[in-house]
Coordinates of C-alpha atoms in Angstrom, one line a residue:
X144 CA 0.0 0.0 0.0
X145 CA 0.7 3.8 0.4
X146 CA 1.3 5.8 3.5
X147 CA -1.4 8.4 4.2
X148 CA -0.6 10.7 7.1
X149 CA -3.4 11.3 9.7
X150 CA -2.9 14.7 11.4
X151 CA -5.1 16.6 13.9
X152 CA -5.3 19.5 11.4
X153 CA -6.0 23.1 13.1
X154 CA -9.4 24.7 11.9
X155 CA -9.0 28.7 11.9
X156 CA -11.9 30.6 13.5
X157 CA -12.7 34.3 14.0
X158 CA -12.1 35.1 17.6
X159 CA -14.5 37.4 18.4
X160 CA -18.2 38.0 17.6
X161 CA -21.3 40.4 18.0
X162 CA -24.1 39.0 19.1
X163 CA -23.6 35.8 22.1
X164 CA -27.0 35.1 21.9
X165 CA -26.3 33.4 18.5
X166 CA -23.2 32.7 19.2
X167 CA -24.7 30.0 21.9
X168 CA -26.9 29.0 19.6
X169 CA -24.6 27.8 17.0
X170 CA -22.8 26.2 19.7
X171 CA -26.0 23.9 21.4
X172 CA -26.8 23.0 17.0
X173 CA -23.1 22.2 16.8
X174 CA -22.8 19.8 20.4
X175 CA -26.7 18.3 19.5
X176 CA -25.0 17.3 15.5
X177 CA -21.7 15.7 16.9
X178 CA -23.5 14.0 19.6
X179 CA -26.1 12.2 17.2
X180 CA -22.9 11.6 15.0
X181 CA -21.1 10.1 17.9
X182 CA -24.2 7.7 18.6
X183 CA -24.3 6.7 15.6
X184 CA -20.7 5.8 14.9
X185 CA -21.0 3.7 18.6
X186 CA -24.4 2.1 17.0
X187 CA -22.8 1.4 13.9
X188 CA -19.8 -0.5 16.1
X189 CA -22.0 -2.2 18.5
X190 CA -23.5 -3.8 14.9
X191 CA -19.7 -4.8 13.6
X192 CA -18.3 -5.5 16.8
X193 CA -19.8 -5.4 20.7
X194 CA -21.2 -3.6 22.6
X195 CA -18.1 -3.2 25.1
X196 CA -16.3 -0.6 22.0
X197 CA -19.2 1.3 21.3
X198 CA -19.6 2.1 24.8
X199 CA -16.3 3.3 24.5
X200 CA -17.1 5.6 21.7
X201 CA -20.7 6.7 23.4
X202 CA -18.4 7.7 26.0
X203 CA -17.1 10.1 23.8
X204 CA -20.2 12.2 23.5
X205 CA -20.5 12.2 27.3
X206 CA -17.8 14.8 27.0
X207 CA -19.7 17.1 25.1
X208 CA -22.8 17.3 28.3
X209 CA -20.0 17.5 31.0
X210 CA -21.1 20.9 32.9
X211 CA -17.5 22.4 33.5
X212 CA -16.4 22.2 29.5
X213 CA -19.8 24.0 28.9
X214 CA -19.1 26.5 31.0
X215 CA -15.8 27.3 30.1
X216 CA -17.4 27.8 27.0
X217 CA -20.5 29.7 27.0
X218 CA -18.5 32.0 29.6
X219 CA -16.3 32.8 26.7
X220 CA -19.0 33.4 24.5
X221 CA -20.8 35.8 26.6
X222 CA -17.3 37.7 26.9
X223 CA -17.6 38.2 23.3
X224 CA -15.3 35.4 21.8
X225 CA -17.3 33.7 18.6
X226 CA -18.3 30.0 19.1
X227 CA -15.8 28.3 17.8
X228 CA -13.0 30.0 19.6
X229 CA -14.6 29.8 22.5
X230 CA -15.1 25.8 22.7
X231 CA -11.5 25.5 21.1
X232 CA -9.9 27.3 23.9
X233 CA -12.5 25.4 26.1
X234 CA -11.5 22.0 25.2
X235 CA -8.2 22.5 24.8
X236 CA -8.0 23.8 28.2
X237 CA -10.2 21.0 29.9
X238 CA -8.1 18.3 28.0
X239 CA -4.7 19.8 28.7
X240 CA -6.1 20.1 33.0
X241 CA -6.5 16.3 32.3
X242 CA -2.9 15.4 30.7
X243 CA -1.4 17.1 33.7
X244 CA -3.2 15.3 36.1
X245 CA -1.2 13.0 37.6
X246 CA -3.4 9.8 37.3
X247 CA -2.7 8.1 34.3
X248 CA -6.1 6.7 33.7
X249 CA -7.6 10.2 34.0
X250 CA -4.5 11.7 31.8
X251 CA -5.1 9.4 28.8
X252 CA -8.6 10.7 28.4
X253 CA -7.1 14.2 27.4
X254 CA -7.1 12.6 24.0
X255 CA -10.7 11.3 23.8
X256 CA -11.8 15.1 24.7
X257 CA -9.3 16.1 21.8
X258 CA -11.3 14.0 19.4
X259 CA -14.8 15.0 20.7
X260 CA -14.5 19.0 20.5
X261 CA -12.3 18.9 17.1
X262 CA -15.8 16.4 16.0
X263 CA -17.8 20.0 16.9
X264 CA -15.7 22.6 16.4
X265 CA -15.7 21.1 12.8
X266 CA -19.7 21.4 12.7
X267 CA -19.1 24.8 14.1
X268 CA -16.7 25.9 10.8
X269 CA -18.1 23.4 8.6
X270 CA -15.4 21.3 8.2
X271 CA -17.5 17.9 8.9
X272 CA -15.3 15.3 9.8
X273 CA -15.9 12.9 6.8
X274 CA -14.0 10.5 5.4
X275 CA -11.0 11.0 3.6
X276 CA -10.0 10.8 0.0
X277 CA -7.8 7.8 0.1
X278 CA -6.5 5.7 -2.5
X279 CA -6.5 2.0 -2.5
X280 CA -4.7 0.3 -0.2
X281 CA -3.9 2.8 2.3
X282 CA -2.1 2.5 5.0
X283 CA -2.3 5.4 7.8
X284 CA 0.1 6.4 9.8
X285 CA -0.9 8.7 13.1
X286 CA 0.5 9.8 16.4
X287 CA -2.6 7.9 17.4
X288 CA -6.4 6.9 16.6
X289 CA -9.2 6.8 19.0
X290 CA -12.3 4.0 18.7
X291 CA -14.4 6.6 17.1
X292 CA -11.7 7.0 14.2
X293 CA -11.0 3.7 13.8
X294 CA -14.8 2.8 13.5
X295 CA -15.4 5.5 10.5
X296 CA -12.5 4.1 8.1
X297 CA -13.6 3.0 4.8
X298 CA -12.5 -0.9 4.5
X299 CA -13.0 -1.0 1.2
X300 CA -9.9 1.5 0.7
X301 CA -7.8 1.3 4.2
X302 CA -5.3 -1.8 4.2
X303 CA -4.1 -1.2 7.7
X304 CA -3.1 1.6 9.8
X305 CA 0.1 2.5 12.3
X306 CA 0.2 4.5 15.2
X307 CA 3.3 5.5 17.4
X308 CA 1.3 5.7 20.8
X309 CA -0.7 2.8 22.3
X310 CA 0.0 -1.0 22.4
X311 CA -1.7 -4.1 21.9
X312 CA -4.0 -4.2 24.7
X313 CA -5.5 -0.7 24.1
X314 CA -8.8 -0.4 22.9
X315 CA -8.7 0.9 19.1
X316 CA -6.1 -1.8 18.6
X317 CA -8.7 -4.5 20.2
X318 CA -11.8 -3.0 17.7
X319 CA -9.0 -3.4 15.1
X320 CA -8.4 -6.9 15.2
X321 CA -12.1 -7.2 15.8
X322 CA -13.0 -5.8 12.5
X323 CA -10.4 -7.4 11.1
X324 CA -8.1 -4.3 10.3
X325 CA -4.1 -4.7 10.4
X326 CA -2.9 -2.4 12.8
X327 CA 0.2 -1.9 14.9
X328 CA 0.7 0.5 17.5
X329 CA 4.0 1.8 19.2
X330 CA 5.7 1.8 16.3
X331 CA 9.1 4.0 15.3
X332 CA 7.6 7.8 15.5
X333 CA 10.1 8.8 12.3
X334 CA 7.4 7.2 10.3
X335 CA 5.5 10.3 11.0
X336 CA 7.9 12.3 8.9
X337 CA 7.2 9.9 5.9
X338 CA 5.8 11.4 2.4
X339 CA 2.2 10.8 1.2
X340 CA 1.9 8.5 -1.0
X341 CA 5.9 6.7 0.2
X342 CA 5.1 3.0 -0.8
X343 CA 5.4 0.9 2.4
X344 CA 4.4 -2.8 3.7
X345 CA 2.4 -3.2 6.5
X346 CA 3.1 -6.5 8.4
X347 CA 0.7 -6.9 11.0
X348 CA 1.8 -10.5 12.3
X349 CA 5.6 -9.3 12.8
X350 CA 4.8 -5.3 13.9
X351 CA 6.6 -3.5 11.4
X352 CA 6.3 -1.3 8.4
X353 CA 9.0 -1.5 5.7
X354 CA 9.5 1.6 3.3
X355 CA 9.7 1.2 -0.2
X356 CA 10.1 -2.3 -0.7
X357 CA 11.7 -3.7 -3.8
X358 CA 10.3 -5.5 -6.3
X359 CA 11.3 -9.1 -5.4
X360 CA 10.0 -8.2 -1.1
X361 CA 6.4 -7.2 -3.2
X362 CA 6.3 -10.2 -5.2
X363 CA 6.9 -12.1 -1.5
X364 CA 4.3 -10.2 0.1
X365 CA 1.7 -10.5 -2.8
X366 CA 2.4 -14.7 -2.3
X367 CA 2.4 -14.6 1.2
X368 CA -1.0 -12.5 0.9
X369 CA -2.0 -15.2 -1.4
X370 CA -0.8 -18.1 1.0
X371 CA -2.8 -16.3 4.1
X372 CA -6.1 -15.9 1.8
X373 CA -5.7 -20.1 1.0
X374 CA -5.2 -20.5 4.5
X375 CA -8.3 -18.8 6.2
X376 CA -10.7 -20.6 3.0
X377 CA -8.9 -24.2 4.6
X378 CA -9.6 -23.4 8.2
X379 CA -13.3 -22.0 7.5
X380 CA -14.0 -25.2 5.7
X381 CA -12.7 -27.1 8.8
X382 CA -14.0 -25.2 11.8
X383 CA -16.7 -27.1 12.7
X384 CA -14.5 -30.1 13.1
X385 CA -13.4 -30.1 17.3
X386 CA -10.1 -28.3 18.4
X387 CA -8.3 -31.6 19.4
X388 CA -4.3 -31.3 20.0
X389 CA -2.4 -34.4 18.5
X390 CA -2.1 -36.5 21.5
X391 CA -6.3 -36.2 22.1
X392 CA -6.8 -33.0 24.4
X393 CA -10.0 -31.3 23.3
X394 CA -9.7 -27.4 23.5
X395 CA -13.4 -25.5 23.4
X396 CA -13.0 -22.9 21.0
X397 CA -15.9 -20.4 21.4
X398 CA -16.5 -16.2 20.7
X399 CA -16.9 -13.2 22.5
X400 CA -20.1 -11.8 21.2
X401 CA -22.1 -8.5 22.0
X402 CA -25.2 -9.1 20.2
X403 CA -27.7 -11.8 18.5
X404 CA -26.5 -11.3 15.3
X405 CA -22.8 -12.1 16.5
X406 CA -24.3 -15.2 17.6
X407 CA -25.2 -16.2 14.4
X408 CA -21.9 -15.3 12.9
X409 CA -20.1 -17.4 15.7
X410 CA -22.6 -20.6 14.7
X411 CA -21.3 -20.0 10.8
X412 CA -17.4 -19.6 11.8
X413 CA -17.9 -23.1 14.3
X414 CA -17.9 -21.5 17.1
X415 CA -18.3 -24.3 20.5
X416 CA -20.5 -22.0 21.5
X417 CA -20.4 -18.6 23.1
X418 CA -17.9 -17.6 26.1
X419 CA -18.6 -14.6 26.5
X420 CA -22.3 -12.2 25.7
X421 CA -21.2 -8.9 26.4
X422 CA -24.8 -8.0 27.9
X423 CA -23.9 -4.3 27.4
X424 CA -25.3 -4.0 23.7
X425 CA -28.9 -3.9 25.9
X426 CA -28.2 -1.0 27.8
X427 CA -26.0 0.8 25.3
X428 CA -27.7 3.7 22.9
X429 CA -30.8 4.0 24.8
X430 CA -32.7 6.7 27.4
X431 CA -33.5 4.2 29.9
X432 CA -32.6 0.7 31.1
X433 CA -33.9 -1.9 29.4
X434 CA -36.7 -4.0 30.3
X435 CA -36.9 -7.8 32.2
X436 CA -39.0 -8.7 29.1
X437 CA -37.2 -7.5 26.8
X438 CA -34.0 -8.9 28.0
X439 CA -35.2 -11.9 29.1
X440 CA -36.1 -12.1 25.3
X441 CA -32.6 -11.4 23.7
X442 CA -31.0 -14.1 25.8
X443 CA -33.2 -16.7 24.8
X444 CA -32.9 -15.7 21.4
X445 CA -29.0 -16.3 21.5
X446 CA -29.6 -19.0 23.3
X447 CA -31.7 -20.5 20.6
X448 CA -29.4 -19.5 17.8
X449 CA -26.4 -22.0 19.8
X450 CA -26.7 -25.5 18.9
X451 CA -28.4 -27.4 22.1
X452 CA -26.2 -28.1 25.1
X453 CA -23.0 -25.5 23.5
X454 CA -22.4 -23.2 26.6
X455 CA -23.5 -19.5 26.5
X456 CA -22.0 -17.5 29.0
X457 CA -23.8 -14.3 29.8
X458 CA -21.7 -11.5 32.0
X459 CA -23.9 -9.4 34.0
X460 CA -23.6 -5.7 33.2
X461 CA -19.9 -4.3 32.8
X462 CA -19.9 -0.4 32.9
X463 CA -18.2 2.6 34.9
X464 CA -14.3 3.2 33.8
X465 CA -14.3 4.6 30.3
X466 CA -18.1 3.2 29.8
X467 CA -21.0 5.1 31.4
X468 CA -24.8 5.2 30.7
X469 CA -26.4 8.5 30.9
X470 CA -29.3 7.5 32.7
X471 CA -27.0 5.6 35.3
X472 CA -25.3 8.3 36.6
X473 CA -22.0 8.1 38.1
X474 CA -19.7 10.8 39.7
X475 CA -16.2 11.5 38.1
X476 CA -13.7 9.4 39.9
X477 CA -10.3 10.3 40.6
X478 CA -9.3 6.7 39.3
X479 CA -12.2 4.9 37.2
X480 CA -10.5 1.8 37.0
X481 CA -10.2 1.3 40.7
X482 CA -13.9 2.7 41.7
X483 CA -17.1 2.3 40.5
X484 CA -17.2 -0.5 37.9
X485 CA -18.6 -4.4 36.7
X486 CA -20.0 -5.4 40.1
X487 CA -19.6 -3.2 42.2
X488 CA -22.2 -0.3 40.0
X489 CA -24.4 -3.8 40.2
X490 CA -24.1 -4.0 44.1
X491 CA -24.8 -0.1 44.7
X492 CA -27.9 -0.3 42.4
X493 CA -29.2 -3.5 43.0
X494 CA -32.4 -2.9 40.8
X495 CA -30.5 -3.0 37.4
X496 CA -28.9 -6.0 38.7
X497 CA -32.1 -8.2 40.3
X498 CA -33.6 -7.1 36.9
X499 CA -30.7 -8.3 34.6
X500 CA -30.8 -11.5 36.9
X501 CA -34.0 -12.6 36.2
X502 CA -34.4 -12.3 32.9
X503 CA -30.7 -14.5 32.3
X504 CA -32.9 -17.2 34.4
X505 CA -36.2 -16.6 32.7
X506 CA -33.8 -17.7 29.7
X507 CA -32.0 -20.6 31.0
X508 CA -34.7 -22.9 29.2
X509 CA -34.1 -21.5 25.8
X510 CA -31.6 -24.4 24.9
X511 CA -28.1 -23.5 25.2
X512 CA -25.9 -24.2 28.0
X513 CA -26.8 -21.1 30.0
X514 CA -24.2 -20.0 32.8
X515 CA -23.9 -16.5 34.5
X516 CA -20.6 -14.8 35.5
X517 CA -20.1 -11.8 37.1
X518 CA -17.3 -8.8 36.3
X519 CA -14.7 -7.1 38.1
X520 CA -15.2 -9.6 41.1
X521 CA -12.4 -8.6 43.5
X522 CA -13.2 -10.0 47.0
X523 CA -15.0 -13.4 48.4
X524 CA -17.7 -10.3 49.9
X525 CA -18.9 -9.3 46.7
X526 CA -19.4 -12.2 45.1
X527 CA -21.1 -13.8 48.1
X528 CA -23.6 -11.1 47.9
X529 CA -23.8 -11.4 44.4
X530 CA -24.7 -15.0 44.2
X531 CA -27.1 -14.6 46.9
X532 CA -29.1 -11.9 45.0
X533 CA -29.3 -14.4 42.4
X534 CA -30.4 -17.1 44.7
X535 CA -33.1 -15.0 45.8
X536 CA -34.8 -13.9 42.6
X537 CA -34.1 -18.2 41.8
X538 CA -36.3 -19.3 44.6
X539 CA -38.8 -16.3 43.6
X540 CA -38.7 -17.5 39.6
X541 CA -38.8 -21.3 40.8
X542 CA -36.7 -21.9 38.3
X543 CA -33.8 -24.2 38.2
X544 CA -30.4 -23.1 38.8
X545 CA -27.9 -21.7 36.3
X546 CA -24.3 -22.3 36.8
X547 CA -22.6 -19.2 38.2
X548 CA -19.1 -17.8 37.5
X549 CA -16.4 -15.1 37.9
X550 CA -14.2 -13.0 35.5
X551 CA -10.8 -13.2 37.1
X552 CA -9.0 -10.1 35.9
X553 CA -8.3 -8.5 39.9
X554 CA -4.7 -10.5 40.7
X555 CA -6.8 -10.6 44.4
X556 CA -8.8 -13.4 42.5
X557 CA -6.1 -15.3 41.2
X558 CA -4.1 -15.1 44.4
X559 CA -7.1 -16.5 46.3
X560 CA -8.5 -18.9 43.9
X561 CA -8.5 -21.9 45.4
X562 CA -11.1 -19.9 47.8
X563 CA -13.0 -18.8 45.4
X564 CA -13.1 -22.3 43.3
X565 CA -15.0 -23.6 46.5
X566 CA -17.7 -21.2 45.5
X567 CA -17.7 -20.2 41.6
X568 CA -18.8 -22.9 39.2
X569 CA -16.1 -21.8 36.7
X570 CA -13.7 -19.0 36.4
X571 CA -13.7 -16.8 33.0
X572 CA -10.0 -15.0 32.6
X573 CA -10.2 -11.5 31.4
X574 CA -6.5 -11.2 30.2
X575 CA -6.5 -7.8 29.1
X576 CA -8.0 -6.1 32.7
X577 CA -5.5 -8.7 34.5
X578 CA -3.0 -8.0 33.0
X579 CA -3.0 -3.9 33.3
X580 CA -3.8 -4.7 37.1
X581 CA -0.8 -7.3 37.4
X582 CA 1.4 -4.6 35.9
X583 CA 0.3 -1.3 37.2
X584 CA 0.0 -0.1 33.6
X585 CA -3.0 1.2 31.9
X586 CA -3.1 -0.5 28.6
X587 CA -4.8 2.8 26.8
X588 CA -1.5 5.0 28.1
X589 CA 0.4 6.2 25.3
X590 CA 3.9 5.7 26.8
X591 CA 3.6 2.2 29.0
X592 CA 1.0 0.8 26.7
X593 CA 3.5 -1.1 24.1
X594 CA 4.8 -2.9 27.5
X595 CA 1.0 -4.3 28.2
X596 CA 2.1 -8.0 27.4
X597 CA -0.7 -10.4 28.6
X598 CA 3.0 -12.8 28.2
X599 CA 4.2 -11.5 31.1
X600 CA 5.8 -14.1 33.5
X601 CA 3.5 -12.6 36.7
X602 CA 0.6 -12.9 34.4
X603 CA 0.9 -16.1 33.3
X604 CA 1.6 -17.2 37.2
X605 CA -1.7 -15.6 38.0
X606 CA -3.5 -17.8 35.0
X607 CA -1.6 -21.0 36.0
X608 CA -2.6 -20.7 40.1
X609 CA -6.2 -20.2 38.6
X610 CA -6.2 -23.1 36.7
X611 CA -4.5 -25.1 39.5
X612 CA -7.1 -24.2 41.9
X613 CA -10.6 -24.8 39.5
X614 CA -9.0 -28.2 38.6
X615 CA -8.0 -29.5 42.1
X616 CA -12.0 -28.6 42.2
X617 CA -13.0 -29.9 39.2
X618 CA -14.2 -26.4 38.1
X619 CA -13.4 -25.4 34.0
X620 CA -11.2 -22.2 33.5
X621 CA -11.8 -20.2 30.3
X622 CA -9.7 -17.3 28.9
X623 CA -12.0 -14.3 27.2
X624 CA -9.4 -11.5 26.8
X625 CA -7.4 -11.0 24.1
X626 CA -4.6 -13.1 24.4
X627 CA -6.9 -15.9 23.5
X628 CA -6.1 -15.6 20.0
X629 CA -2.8 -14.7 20.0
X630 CA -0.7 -17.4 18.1
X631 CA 2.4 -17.1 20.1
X632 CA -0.1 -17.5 23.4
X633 CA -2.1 -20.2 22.1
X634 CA 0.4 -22.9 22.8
X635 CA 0.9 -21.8 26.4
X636 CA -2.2 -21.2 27.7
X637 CA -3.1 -24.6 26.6
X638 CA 0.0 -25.7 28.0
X639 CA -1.3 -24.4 31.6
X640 CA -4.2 -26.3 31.1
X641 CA -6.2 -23.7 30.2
X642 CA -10.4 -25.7 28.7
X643 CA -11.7 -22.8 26.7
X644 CA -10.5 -20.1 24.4
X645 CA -13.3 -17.5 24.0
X646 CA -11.9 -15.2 21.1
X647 CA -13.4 -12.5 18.3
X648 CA -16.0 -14.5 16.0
X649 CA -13.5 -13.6 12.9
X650 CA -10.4 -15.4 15.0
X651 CA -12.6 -18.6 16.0
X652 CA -11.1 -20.9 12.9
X653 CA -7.7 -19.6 13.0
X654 CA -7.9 -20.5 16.7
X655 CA -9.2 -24.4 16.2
X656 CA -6.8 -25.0 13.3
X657 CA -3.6 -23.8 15.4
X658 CA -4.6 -25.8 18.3
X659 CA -5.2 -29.0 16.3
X660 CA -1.6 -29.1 14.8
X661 CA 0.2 -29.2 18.4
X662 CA 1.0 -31.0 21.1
X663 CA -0.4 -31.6 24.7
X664 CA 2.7 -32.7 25.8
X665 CA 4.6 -30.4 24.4
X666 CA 2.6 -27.2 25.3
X667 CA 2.8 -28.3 28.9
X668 CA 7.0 -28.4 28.7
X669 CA 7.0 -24.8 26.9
X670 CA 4.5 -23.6 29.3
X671 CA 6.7 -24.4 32.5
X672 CA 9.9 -23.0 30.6
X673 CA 7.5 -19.4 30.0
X674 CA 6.8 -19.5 33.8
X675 CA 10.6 -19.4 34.5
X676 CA 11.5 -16.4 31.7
X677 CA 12.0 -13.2 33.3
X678 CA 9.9 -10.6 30.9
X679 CA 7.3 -11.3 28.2
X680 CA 10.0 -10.6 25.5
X681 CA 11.9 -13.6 26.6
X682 CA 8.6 -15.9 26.4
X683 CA 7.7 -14.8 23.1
X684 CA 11.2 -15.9 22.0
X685 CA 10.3 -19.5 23.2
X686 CA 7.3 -19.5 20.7
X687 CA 8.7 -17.7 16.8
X688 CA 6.3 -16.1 14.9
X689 CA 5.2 -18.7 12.5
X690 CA 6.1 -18.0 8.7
X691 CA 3.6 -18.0 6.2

């Protein structure tokens, strides 16, 4: 492909102006278009991919209600700046408050505000963000991209796309490899001083982009293409067939899904079933919770979509963090990812929860293999009082009961399992939340994000105690976070003795074939030798990117 640069490109506005009382209004028409924009684009991604990114991108317009940024702006106005200077100098003074701040969690979202005021201040000048002319086969470079701009690129014309901030644990490059977009993040930042249109190569699997190749390296890469497209026709064709390892383990190969349509891509890519229903796409995009009906309806209808007795795994409401709902409101935290969140926003508001509970049961006779697992479960406490909510609205339903389960992704979990197996039915691993915990590191920071390895020695001790503990138990552990599908994690987790791989739809055949060409045995030796390595780098270098 090409290189296309992506740049934050300044808009010039008149700074002062006559009459405020117009001035405001231009301002509320400007906020009300980007906000519908915003919904849609999080609509659009809840369609493509789950729920869990488009709350991310909602979030966005979240920014554009928040009270202070308003009124840094409307005081502007009525001092007689124009609109558009004012919610420039507004925004840019709000986000720049939040990049000092020193929480990282809270200084990484100085870029989200970036990218919601530049969406209205571009309604304000008429400069609509739209997409961009690009040729065929472009590859876009960028300091960074947020969810929102990953979700508008045109597939039909962008190849892949490289960004010098972020890692592979942060969100955009998660909805990347969920719409099935190259991507690499944390790349070289000289790449940024590279001409349009400098012909480049974008490898995705290896994480790096070479400059002008020659003629022979685009021969290879047009083969290799060629190879890969042969490859993913041979491992559709054979993903209904069971991931079995050569020496007879069965691994259960099933998707992370956020709505009933994804169901029904899952049951075409031979899916085991479903490990993961983001229950978030009900409560996303809407004015008001949804229903017990109308929930209770949704489940069974993925349930029905699953072939009878394949599990379906649905995880009570995850929000709070960097995903809110604006008629569950929540006050700003000086660390979202240690307050308010999963659980815990189900435990201070027990009526979304008792509701969300009942319907899951109401739908436990639909046909799958229903099971419930909670988020963000941190203490023995909370999921005590979790389970006993659920046993109450049970007895009330007289209903049978449902299999009930934990995410681990607090290391508190995983330190304690062998507690916490006496009471869960089966433990779900959220890799990408356990690992950012393990390390201290937010995986959406633009500095610490590249070193966000899921490979990490401490994390992978975490994951084998857990699996340790459920088995001595003779409870299942799953994995539903990204490292699922990661080829050079593959053979290690399975090594740890890891049951389940819940993993994107589009990754479900890949996943199978991989695990059917090794070895029990052999995954179990490699898996002790990661546990003794002494960084993530040196356990990828047990387990060579395979050529294609």
């Amino acid at each position: 492909g090409t290189i296309v640069q992506v740049r934050r490109d300044d808009v010039a506005v008149p700074a002062d102006a006559s009459d405020k009382h117009e001035e405001r209004r231009l301002l509320n028409a400007a906020l009300d278009r980007a906000d519908l924009h915003l919904r849609a684009l999080a609509d659009s991604l809840a369609e493509q991919t789950d729920a869990g990114h488009a709350g991310i991108v909602a979030a966005h317009a979240e920014f554009l209600s928040d009270p202070e940024l308003l009124d840094l702006a409307t005081s502007a106005i009525d001092a007689g700046r124009s609109a558009p200077f004012a919610w420039r100098a507004a925004y840019e003074a709000y986000a720049d408050r939040l990049a000092g701040l020193p929480n990282p969690v809270l200084a990484s979202r100085a870029a989200d505000v970036r990218d919601a005021g530049l969406r209205v201040l571009r309604e304000l000048t008429g400069h609509r963000m739209g997409r961009q002319d690009l040729p065929l086969g472009a590859i876009l470079v960028a300091e960074d991209l947020t969810p929102s701009d990953a979700a508008s690129l045109d597939r039909t014309r962008v190849a892949g796309f490289a960004t010098t901030k972020g890692g592979s644990s942060s969100h955009v490059a998660m909805l990347a490899r969920s719409l099935d977009i190259p991507a690499i993040a944390g790349i070289d930042p000289r790449v940024l001083d590279l001409p349009e249109g400098t012909p480049a190569i974008l490898d995705g699997f290896r994480g790096v982009v070479r400059i002008d190749p020659s003629p022979d390296e685009r021969v290879r890469v047009t083969e290799r293409r060629r190879r890969l497209a042969e490859r993913r026709e041979r491992e559709l064709a054979e993903a209904f067939e069971p991931a079995l390892t050569t020496d007879g383990r069965r691994v259960g190969v099933v998707a992370n899904i956020g709505s009933p349509q994804d169901a029904r891509d899952a049951t075409a890519h031979g899916a085991d079933g479903v490990g993961l229903l983001r229950s978030e796409f009900l409560f996303f995009g809407r004015p008001t919770a949804p229903g017990e009906d109308e929930q209770a309806a949704l489940y069974a209808e993925v349930a029905r979509t699953l072939d009878p007795g394949q599990p379906l795994v649905i995880r009570t409401l995850d929000v709070g963090g960097d995903k809110r709902l604006p008629y569950l409101p929540m006050p700003r935290e000086e660390n979202p990812s240690l307050g308010e969140r999963g659980i815990r926003v189900g435990l201070a508001r027990p009526e979304i929860l008792r509701t969300q509970v009942r319907a899951i049961l109401r739908a436990a006779s639909a046909g799958a293999w229903l099971r419930m697992m909670f988020p963000m479960i941190a203490t023995l406490r909370d999921f005590r009082r979790a389970r006993e909510l659920v046993e109450a609205e049970r007895r009330s339903l007289g209903v049978p009961r449902v299999p009930i389960g934990i995410m681990v992704e607090v290391p508190s979990v995983a330190l304690l399992a062998d507690r916490f197996a006496e009471e869960a039915d089966f433990f779900s691993i959220g890799t990408n939340d356990l690992t950012q915990y393990t390390l201290a590191m937010d995986r959406g920071h633009p500095k610490l994000a590249p070193q966000v390895d899921g490979l990490d020695p401490a994390v992978l001790r975490l994951i084998a105690d857990a699996v340790r503990a459920a088995h001595e138990r003779d409870r299942w552990v799953g994995i539903c976070g990204g490292l699922g599908a990661d080829p050079q994690a593959v053979p290690v987790l399975v090594g740890l003795g890891v049951d389940e791989l819940s993993v994107t739809v589009p990754t479900v055949p890949a996943v199978k074939s991989q695990v059917r060409e090794l070895s029990f045995g052999q995954c179990q030796e490699l898996a002790q030798r990661a546990l003794r390595c002494d960084a993530a780098e040196g356990v990828r270098r047990l387990i060579p990117a395979k050529e294609m």
